[in-house]
Each structure stands twice: as structure tokens, then as C-alpha cells.
Coordinates of N, CA, C and O in Angstrom, one line a residue:
M1 N 76.8 -93.5 227.3 CA 77.4 -94.5 227.7 C 76.7 -95.1 228.9 O 76.0 -94.6 229.6
Q2 N 76.7 -96.4 228.7 CA 75.7 -97.2 229.5 C 76.5 -97.7 231.0 O 77.6 -97.9 230.9
D3 N 75.6 -97.6 232.1 CA 76.4 -98.1 233.2 C 76.0 -99.4 233.6 O 76.0 -99.7 234.9
Y4 N 75.7 -100.4 232.8 CA 75.2 -101.5 233.1 C 75.9 -102.7 232.1 O 76.4 -102.2 231.2
L5 N 75.9 -104.0 232.3 CA 76.3 -104.8 231.4 C 75.4 -106.0 230.8 O 74.6 -106.0 231.3
I6 N 75.7 -106.0 229.3 CA 74.8 -107.0 228.7 C 75.8 -107.7 228.0 O 76.7 -107.6 227.3
D7 N 75.6 -109.2 228.4 CA 76.4 -110.2 227.9 C 75.6 -111.1 226.9 O 74.8 -111.8 227.5
E8 N 76.0 -111.2 225.8 CA 75.3 -111.8 224.7 C 76.1 -113.2 224.4 O 75.9 -113.8 223.3
S9 N 77.1 -113.5 225.0 CA 78.1 -114.6 224.5 C 77.4 -115.7 224.5 O 77.7 -116.9 223.9
K10 N 76.2 -116.1 225.3 CA 75.5 -117.4 225.5 C 74.1 -117.3 225.1 O 73.3 -118.1 225.0
G11 N 73.8 -116.3 224.5 CA 72.5 -115.8 223.7 C 71.9 -114.4 223.7 O 72.7 -113.6 224.4
K12 N 71.2 -113.8 222.6 CA 70.7 -112.7 222.7 C 69.9 -112.1 223.7 O 69.2 -112.8 224.3
V13 N 70.3 -110.8 224.0 CA 69.3 -110.0 225.3 C 68.3 -109.2 224.5 O 68.9 -108.2 223.6
V14 N 67.2 -109.4 224.5 CA 66.2 -108.7 223.7 C 65.4 -107.7 224.6 O 64.9 -108.2 225.5
L15 N 65.6 -106.4 224.4 CA 65.2 -105.3 225.2 C 64.0 -104.5 224.6 O 64.1 -104.2 223.4
P16 N 62.8 -104.2 225.1 CA 62.0 -103.1 224.4 C 62.6 -101.7 224.4 O 63.6 -101.5 225.4
I17 N 62.0 -100.9 223.7 CA 62.4 -99.6 223.5 C 62.6 -98.6 224.9 O 63.2 -97.9 225.1
D18 N 61.3 -99.0 225.7 CA 61.1 -98.2 226.8 C 61.8 -98.7 228.2 O 61.6 -98.6 229.0
I19 N 62.8 -99.7 228.1 CA 63.5 -100.5 229.1 C 64.2 -99.5 229.9 O 64.7 -98.4 229.5
K20 N 64.3 -99.5 231.3 CA 65.0 -98.8 232.2 C 66.1 -99.7 232.8 O 65.4 -100.7 233.4
I21 N 67.2 -99.4 232.9 CA 68.0 -100.3 233.3 C 68.9 -99.4 234.4 O 69.7 -98.7 233.9
G22 N 69.2 -100.1 235.7 CA 69.9 -99.2 236.8 C 71.3 -99.3 236.4 O 71.7 -100.4 235.9
K23 N 72.0 -98.8 237.2 CA 73.5 -98.8 237.1 C 73.8 -100.2 237.8 O 73.5 -100.5 238.5
N24 N 75.2 -100.6 237.3 CA 75.7 -101.9 237.7 C 74.6 -103.1 237.5 O 75.3 -104.0 238.2
A25 N 73.7 -103.0 236.9 CA 72.8 -104.1 236.5 C 73.7 -105.0 235.5 O 74.7 -104.7 234.6
E26 N 73.4 -106.6 235.8 CA 74.2 -107.3 234.7 C 73.0 -108.3 234.1 O 72.3 -108.7 234.8
L27 N 73.2 -108.4 232.9 CA 72.0 -109.2 232.1 C 73.0 -110.3 231.1 O 73.6 -109.8 230.2
Y28 N 72.8 -111.4 231.7 CA 73.4 -112.7 230.7 C 72.5 -113.2 229.8 O 71.9 -113.8 230.3
G29 N 72.6 -113.1 228.6 CA 71.6 -113.7 227.7 C 71.6 -115.2 227.6 O 72.6 -115.8 228.1
P30 N 70.7 -115.9 227.3 CA 69.6 -115.5 226.3 C 68.5 -115.0 227.3 O 68.0 -115.5 228.2
I31 N 68.1 -113.5 227.0 CA 67.0 -112.9 227.8 C 66.2 -112.1 226.9 O 66.3 -111.3 226.2
T32 N 64.8 -112.1 227.2 CA 63.8 -111.3 226.5 C 62.9 -110.8 227.3 O 62.5 -111.3 228.5
I33 N 62.8 -109.3 227.3 CA 62.1 -108.7 228.5 C 61.1 -107.7 227.7 O 60.9 -107.4 226.7
G34 N 59.7 -107.9 228.4 CA 58.6 -107.3 227.8 C 58.7 -105.7 228.3 O 59.1 -105.1 229.0
E35 N 57.7 -105.0 227.4 CA 57.6 -103.6 227.3 C 57.4 -103.2 228.9 O 56.5 -103.9 229.6
G36 N 57.6 -101.9 229.3 CA 57.3 -101.3 230.4 C 58.0 -101.7 231.6 O 57.7 -101.6 232.7
S37 N 59.3 -102.6 231.4 CA 60.0 -103.4 232.4 C 60.9 -102.4 232.9 O 61.6 -101.6 232.2
R38 N 61.3 -102.6 234.3 CA 62.4 -101.7 234.9 C 63.4 -102.7 235.7 O 62.7 -103.5 236.3
I39 N 64.8 -102.4 235.6 CA 65.7 -103.4 236.1 C 66.3 -102.3 236.9 O 66.8 -101.3 236.4
A40 N 66.4 -102.6 238.4 CA 67.1 -101.5 239.3 C 68.5 -101.6 239.3 O 69.0 -102.7 238.9
D41 N 69.1 -100.8 240.0 CA 70.7 -100.9 240.1 C 71.3 -102.1 240.8 O 70.4 -102.7 241.7
G42 N 72.2 -102.7 240.3 CA 72.8 -103.9 240.8 C 71.8 -105.1 240.6 O 72.7 -106.1 241.1
A43 N 71.0 -105.1 240.0 CA 70.2 -106.5 239.5 C 70.9 -107.2 238.6 O 71.8 -106.7 237.7
K44 N 70.8 -108.9 238.7 CA 71.6 -109.4 237.8 C 70.6 -110.6 237.1 O 69.8 -111.3 238.0
L45 N 70.4 -110.8 235.9 CA 69.6 -111.4 235.2 C 70.2 -112.2 234.5 O 71.1 -112.3 233.9
Y46 N 69.8 -113.7 234.8 CA 70.9 -114.7 234.2 C 69.9 -115.6 233.1 O 68.7 -116.0 233.5
G47 N 70.2 -115.8 231.9 CA 69.2 -116.4 231.0 C 69.6 -117.9 231.1 O 70.7 -118.4 231.7
P48 N 68.8 -118.8 230.5 CA 67.6 -118.1 229.9 C 66.6 -117.7 230.6 O 66.1 -118.4 231.6
L49 N 66.1 -116.4 230.1 CA 65.0 -115.9 230.9 C 64.0 -115.2 230.1 O 64.6 -114.4 229.4
R50 N 62.6 -115.1 230.7 CA 61.8 -114.4 229.8 C 61.0 -113.7 230.8 O 60.5 -114.1 231.8
L51 N 61.0 -112.4 230.6 CA 60.2 -111.3 231.8 C 59.3 -110.7 230.9 O 59.3 -110.4 229.8
G52 N 57.9 -110.9 231.6 CA 56.8 -110.5 230.8 C 56.7 -108.8 230.8 O 57.7 -108.0 231.0
K53 N 55.5 -108.2 230.5 CA 55.2 -107.0 230.3 C 55.0 -106.3 231.8 O 54.6 -106.9 232.7
N54 N 55.8 -105.1 232.1 CA 55.6 -104.2 233.4 C 56.1 -105.1 234.5 O 55.6 -104.9 235.5
V55 N 57.3 -105.4 234.2 CA 58.0 -106.0 235.5 C 59.0 -105.1 236.3 O 59.6 -104.6 235.2
Y56 N 59.1 -105.2 237.4 CA 60.0 -104.3 238.0 C 60.9 -105.3 238.9 O 60.4 -106.2 239.5
I57 N 62.2 -105.4 238.7 CA 63.2 -106.0 239.4 C 63.9 -105.2 240.3 O 64.7 -103.9 239.9
G58 N 63.8 -105.4 241.5 CA 64.4 -104.4 242.6 C 66.0 -104.6 242.7 O 66.8 -105.3 242.1
L59 N 66.5 -103.6 243.6 CA 67.9 -103.4 243.8 C 68.6 -104.7 244.1 O 68.1 -105.4 244.9
N60 N 69.6 -105.2 243.6 CA 70.5 -106.3 243.6 C 69.8 -107.6 243.7 O 70.2 -108.5 244.1
A61 N 68.5 -107.8 243.1 CA 67.9 -109.0 242.9 C 68.5 -109.8 241.8 O 69.4 -109.2 241.0
K62 N 68.5 -111.2 242.0 CA 69.2 -112.1 241.2 C 67.9 -113.0 240.7 O 67.3 -113.6 241.5
I63 N 67.7 -112.9 239.4 CA 66.8 -113.6 238.7 C 67.4 -114.8 237.8 O 68.3 -114.5 236.6
G64 N 67.0 -116.1 238.0 CA 67.2 -117.0 236.9 C 68.9 -117.6 237.3 O 69.6 -118.1 236.5
Y65 N 69.0 -117.3 238.7 CA 70.4 -117.5 239.3 C 70.6 -119.1 239.1 O 69.8 -120.0 239.4
P66 N 71.8 -119.6 238.6 CA 72.1 -121.0 238.5 C 72.1 -121.8 239.7 O 72.4 -121.2 240.9
T67 N 71.6 -123.1 239.5 CA 71.8 -124.0 240.9 C 73.2 -124.5 241.1 O 73.9 -124.1 240.2
Y68 N 73.2 -124.9 242.2 CA 74.6 -125.3 242.7 C 75.3 -126.2 241.6 O 76.4 -126.0 241.2
G69 N 74.4 -127.3 240.9 CA 75.3 -128.0 240.1 C 75.7 -127.3 238.9 O 76.9 -127.6 238.3
N70 N 75.0 -126.2 238.4 CA 75.2 -125.5 237.2 C 76.5 -124.7 237.3 O 77.4 -124.4 236.7
L71 N 76.5 -123.9 238.6 CA 77.6 -123.2 239.0 C 79.0 -124.0 238.9 O 80.0 -123.7 238.6
R72 N 78.8 -125.5 239.6 CA 79.9 -126.3 239.6 C 80.4 -126.4 238.3 O 81.6 -126.4 238.1
Q73 N 79.4 -126.8 237.3 CA 80.1 -127.2 236.0 C 80.7 -126.1 235.3 O 81.7 -126.3 234.9
M74 N 80.1 -124.6 235.6 CA 80.7 -123.6 235.0 C 82.3 -123.4 235.6 O 83.2 -123.1 234.7
L75 N 82.2 -123.6 236.8 CA 83.9 -123.4 237.5 C 84.7 -124.5 236.8 O 85.6 -124.2 236.5
N76 N 84.0 -125.9 236.7 CA 84.9 -126.8 236.1 C 85.4 -126.6 234.6 O 86.7 -127.0 234.4
E77 N 84.4 -126.0 234.1 CA 84.8 -125.5 232.6 C 85.6 -124.2 232.4 O 85.7 -123.8 231.4
H78 N 85.6 -123.5 233.5 CA 86.5 -122.1 233.9 C 85.7 -121.3 232.9 O 86.3 -120.2 232.2
S79 N 84.4 -121.2 233.0 CA 83.7 -120.4 232.3 C 83.4 -118.9 233.1 O 83.3 -118.9 234.0
K80 N 83.7 -117.9 232.2 CA 83.6 -116.6 232.8 C 82.4 -116.1 232.8 O 81.9 -114.8 233.5
V81 N 81.5 -116.8 231.9 CA 80.0 -116.4 232.0 C 79.2 -117.1 232.6 O 79.0 -118.5 232.6
I82 N 78.3 -116.3 233.5 CA 77.4 -117.3 234.5 C 75.8 -117.2 233.8 O 75.5 -116.3 233.4
S83 N 75.5 -118.5 233.5 CA 74.5 -118.3 233.0 C 73.6 -119.7 233.4 O 74.1 -120.7 233.6
G84 N 72.1 -119.6 233.8 CA 71.4 -120.9 234.3 C 71.5 -121.4 233.0 O 71.7 -121.6 231.9
G85 N 71.0 -123.0 233.3 CA 70.5 -124.0 232.3 C 69.3 -124.2 232.0 O 69.0 -124.6 230.7
L86 N 68.3 -123.9 232.8 CA 67.0 -124.3 232.3 C 66.2 -122.7 232.6 O 66.6 -121.8 233.4
E87 N 65.4 -122.6 231.9 CA 64.5 -121.3 231.5 C 63.8 -120.8 232.8 O 63.1 -121.6 233.2
T88 N 63.8 -119.6 233.2 CA 63.2 -119.1 234.1 C 62.1 -118.1 233.5 O 62.4 -117.4 232.4
V89 N 60.7 -118.0 233.8 CA 59.7 -117.2 233.3 C 59.0 -116.3 234.4 O 58.5 -117.0 235.4
I90 N 59.0 -114.9 234.2 CA 58.2 -114.4 235.0 C 57.2 -113.8 234.2 O 57.4 -112.9 233.1
G91 N 55.9 -113.7 234.6 CA 54.9 -113.4 234.0 C 54.8 -111.6 234.0 O 55.5 -111.0 234.2
D92 N 53.6 -111.3 233.4 CA 53.3 -109.6 233.4 C 53.0 -109.0 234.7 O 52.2 -109.6 235.7
D93 N 53.3 -107.9 234.7 CA 52.8 -106.8 236.0 C 53.3 -107.6 237.2 O 52.5 -107.7 238.3
V94 N 54.7 -108.1 237.2 CA 55.1 -108.7 238.5 C 56.2 -107.7 239.2 O 56.7 -106.8 238.4
F95 N 56.0 -107.8 240.5 CA 56.7 -106.8 241.5 C 58.0 -107.6 242.1 O 57.4 -108.4 242.7
I96 N 59.1 -107.5 241.8 CA 60.0 -108.3 242.6 C 61.1 -107.1 243.2 O 61.8 -106.6 242.8
D97 N 60.9 -107.2 244.7 CA 61.6 -106.1 245.5 C 63.0 -106.5 245.6 O 63.6 -107.3 245.0
N98 N 63.8 -105.4 246.4 CA 65.1 -105.9 246.5 C 65.5 -106.9 247.1 O 65.2 -107.6 248.2
D99 N 66.6 -107.4 246.7 CA 67.7 -108.4 247.4 C 66.8 -109.8 247.3 O 67.1 -110.6 247.9
V100 N 66.0 -110.2 246.2 CA 65.3 -111.4 246.1 C 66.3 -112.2 245.1 O 66.9 -111.5 244.3
Q101 N 66.2 -113.3 245.5 CA 67.1 -114.4 244.7 C 65.8 -115.4 244.3 O 65.2 -116.1 244.6
I102 N 66.0 -115.5 242.9 CA 64.7 -116.7 242.1 C 65.7 -117.3 241.2 O 66.5 -117.0 240.4
Y103 N 65.8 -118.6 241.5 CA 66.7 -119.5 241.0 C 66.1 -119.8 239.6 O 65.0 -119.6 239.2
E104 N 66.9 -120.3 238.7 CA 66.5 -121.1 237.2 C 65.3 -122.0 237.6 O 65.3 -122.5 238.4
D105 N 64.7 -122.1 236.3 CA 63.7 -123.3 236.2 C 62.7 -122.9 237.1 O 61.8 -123.8 237.4
S106 N 62.3 -121.5 237.4 CA 61.1 -121.3 238.2 C 60.2 -120.6 237.1 O 60.6 -120.1 236.4
K107 N 58.7 -120.5 237.7 CA 57.8 -119.8 236.8 C 57.0 -119.0 237.8 O 56.3 -119.5 238.9
I108 N 57.0 -117.7 237.4 CA 56.3 -116.6 238.5 C 54.9 -116.4 237.4 O 55.3 -115.6 236.5
G109 N 53.8 -116.4 238.2 CA 52.8 -116.1 237.3 C 52.5 -114.5 237.0 O 53.4 -113.9 237.9
N110 N 51.3 -114.2 236.4 CA 51.2 -112.8 236.3 C 50.5 -112.2 237.6 O 50.2 -112.7 238.5
N111 N 50.9 -110.7 237.9 CA 50.4 -110.1 239.0 C 51.0 -110.6 240.2 O 50.1 -110.8 241.3
V112 N 52.2 -111.0 240.2 CA 52.7 -111.7 241.5 C 53.7 -110.6 242.2 O 54.3 -109.9 241.5
K113 N 53.7 -110.3 243.4 CA 54.5 -109.7 244.2 C 55.5 -110.5 245.1 O 55.0 -111.5 245.8
V114 N 56.7 -110.3 245.0 CA 57.9 -111.1 245.7 C 58.4 -109.8 246.7 O 59.5 -109.1 245.9
W115 N 58.3 -109.8 248.1 CA 58.9 -108.9 248.7 C 60.6 -109.1 249.2 O 61.0 -110.0 248.9
H116 N 61.2 -108.0 249.8 CA 62.4 -108.1 249.8 C 62.9 -109.1 250.6 O 62.3 -110.0 251.4
H117 N 64.3 -109.6 250.3 CA 65.1 -110.8 250.7 C 64.3 -112.2 250.7 O 64.7 -113.1 251.4
A118 N 63.5 -112.4 249.8 CA 62.9 -113.6 249.5 C 63.8 -114.4 248.6 O 64.5 -114.1 247.9
S119 N 63.5 -115.8 248.9 CA 64.4 -116.7 248.2 C 63.6 -117.7 247.5 O 62.9 -118.4 248.2
I120 N 63.4 -118.0 246.1 CA 62.5 -118.8 245.3 C 63.8 -119.8 244.6 O 64.1 -119.3 243.9
R121 N 63.7 -121.2 245.2 CA 64.5 -122.0 244.7 C 64.3 -122.7 243.4 O 62.9 -122.2 242.8
E122 N 64.9 -123.5 242.4 CA 64.6 -123.7 241.3 C 63.4 -124.8 241.3 O 63.0 -125.3 242.4
K123 N 62.7 -124.9 240.3 CA 61.4 -125.8 239.9 C 60.0 -125.3 240.7 O 59.5 -126.1 241.3
V124 N 60.2 -124.0 241.1 CA 59.0 -123.6 242.0 C 58.3 -122.7 241.0 O 58.8 -122.1 240.1
E125 N 56.8 -123.1 241.2 CA 55.9 -122.4 240.0 C 54.9 -121.7 241.1 O 54.5 -122.2 242.3
I126 N 54.6 -120.5 241.0 CA 54.1 -119.4 241.8 C 52.8 -119.0 240.7 O 53.0 -118.4 239.9
G127 N 51.4 -119.3 241.3 CA 50.4 -118.8 240.6 C 50.0 -117.3 240.6 O 50.7 -116.6 241.3
E128 N 49.1 -117.0 239.4 CA 48.9 -115.7 239.3 C 48.2 -115.0 240.7 O 47.6 -115.7 241.3
N129 N 48.3 -113.6 240.8 CA 47.8 -112.9 241.9 C 48.1 -113.4 243.2 O 47.6 -113.1 244.3
S130 N 49.5 -113.7 243.3 CA 49.9 -114.3 244.7 C 51.0 -113.3 245.1 O 51.6 -112.5 244.5
M131 N 51.3 -113.7 246.5 CA 52.5 -112.8 247.2 C 53.3 -113.6 247.8 O 52.9 -114.6 248.7
V132 N 54.6 -113.3 248.0 CA 55.4 -113.9 248.8 C 56.2 -112.8 249.6 O 56.6 -111.7 249.3
G133 N 56.0 -113.3 250.9 CA 56.4 -112.2 251.8 C 58.0 -112.0 252.1 O 58.6 -112.7 251.8
C134 N 58.4 -111.1 252.9 CA 59.6 -110.6 253.1 C 60.4 -111.9 253.6 O 59.7 -112.5 254.6
Y135 N 61.6 -112.0 253.3 CA 62.3 -112.9 253.8 C 61.9 -114.5 253.9 O 62.3 -115.3 254.5
T136 N 61.0 -114.7 253.2 CA 60.3 -116.2 253.0 C 61.3 -117.1 251.9 O 61.7 -116.4 251.0
V137 N 61.5 -118.1 252.4 CA 62.2 -119.0 251.4 C 61.3 -120.1 250.9 O 60.8 -120.8 251.6
I138 N 61.4 -120.4 249.6 CA 60.3 -121.4 249.1 C 61.4 -122.4 248.4 O 62.2 -122.0 247.4
D139 N 61.7 -123.5 249.3 CA 62.7 -124.6 248.6 C 62.1 -125.6 248.1 O 61.0 -126.4 248.5
G140 N 62.4 -126.0 246.8 CA 61.9 -127.3 245.9 C 62.4 -128.3 246.7 O 62.4 -128.7 247.5
P141 N 62.7 -129.4 245.9 CA 62.8 -129.4 244.2 C 61.5 -129.2 243.4 O 61.8 -128.5 242.3
I142 N 60.7 -129.5 243.8 CA 59.3 -129.2 243.1 C 58.1 -128.6 244.0 O 57.7 -129.5 244.9
V143 N 57.8 -127.4 243.8 CA 56.9 -126.8 244.6 C 55.9 -126.1 243.6 O 56.4 -125.2 242.7
K144 N 54.4 -126.3 243.5 CA 53.7 -125.5 243.1 C 52.5 -124.7 243.9 O 52.0 -125.4 244.7
I145 N 52.5 -123.5 243.9 CA 52.0 -122.8 244.7 C 50.7 -122.2 243.7 O 50.9 -121.5 242.7
G146 N 49.3 -122.5 244.2 CA 48.2 -122.1 243.3 C 48.1 -120.4 243.3 O 48.8 -119.7 244.0
K147 N 47.0 -119.9 242.5 CA 47.0 -118.5 242.4 C 46.1 -118.2 243.7 O 45.7 -118.7 244.4
N148 N 46.5 -116.8 243.7 CA 45.7 -116.2 244.8 C 46.0 -116.8 246.4 O 45.5 -116.7 247.1
T149 N 47.4 -116.8 246.3 CA 48.2 -117.3 247.6 C 49.1 -116.1 247.9 O 49.8 -115.8 247.8
F150 N 48.9 -116.1 249.5 CA 49.8 -115.3 250.1 C 50.7 -116.1 251.1 O 50.2 -117.1 251.9
I151 N 52.3 -116.2 250.9 CA 53.0 -117.0 251.7 C 53.9 -115.8 252.4 O 54.4 -115.0 251.8
H152 N 54.1 -116.0 253.7 CA 55.0 -115.2 254.5 C 55.7 -116.1 255.7 O 55.3 -116.9 256.2
A153 N 57.1 -115.6 255.5 CA 57.8 -116.2 256.9 C 57.4 -115.7 258.1 O 56.8 -114.5 258.2
S154 N 57.5 -116.6 259.1 CA 57.3 -116.2 260.4 C 58.4 -115.8 261.4 O 59.4 -116.2 261.1

């Protein structure tokens, strides 16, 4: 018996054979997850979403979270399924710590670390080998952060 939810009512959830998914995690398709990835307890993944290889999603993180406009539309349609509208892409070898929120239509490059309680809004791109510090908020609507960059809240 699995202790997590997979909802494919809006699209397929493709998991690698070696996936580890924690208790009370929720995956709302369409989602594709690469090999060696780990989803911690209570994490919520909203499709459309692509996770690369060896990605760690921390406790209670929300990835692909719908924007206010999409949430409002879902409420108006009385939709029971929460799913983003635009694809979120997370590269290979990415570490996303506990309680991080990454909105839909964001792109996170390879080998990026996002530390606890960070918030990355929609239409944000973060280049490879970068780091987003604890409690940092990156607010769009369009932000492009180059590779090898360190951002931290003060």
C-alpha cells in the first residue's frame, strides 16, 4: 500500500523504477521524473512538470504551484484537481530543501540548490550551478538569473 497520492486525471505521471516517494506526498500529472530522484514526505508536485535525474524535493515543498489566476480559474470551474497551466522544468542534480515553493512556468538549471523556505515565482529562470539561500523570494514576472550565481535574503 502506498502512503502517497498520484492523480493522473489531468495527465500521466511517469516515475523511474528507483523512485522514492515519502508519506503524504501528492503528485498531480502530467509529471515526468528522472532516475535517482527522491520526493520527501508531504511534498506536492503539480504538472505539467519535468524533473531531471537525481533531484531531491524536500519536506512539504510545492513544485509547479499554480499562479493566482490559475487557482482562481480552478475555483470558478469547481475543479477538484489542482494543476498548473504552464510547464515547470527542474534540471539534473538539483536539491530543493524543505518548505520551498516554486511556481509554475519556472525553469531551474542543473546542479542548483534551493534552501529551505525559499519562494520562486512564475516565469523565473535560474542558471546552472546556482544557489538560492534560505527565505529568499524571487518574484517575477520575468526574472533570469545566470549560471554560477548565489542569491540570499538578508
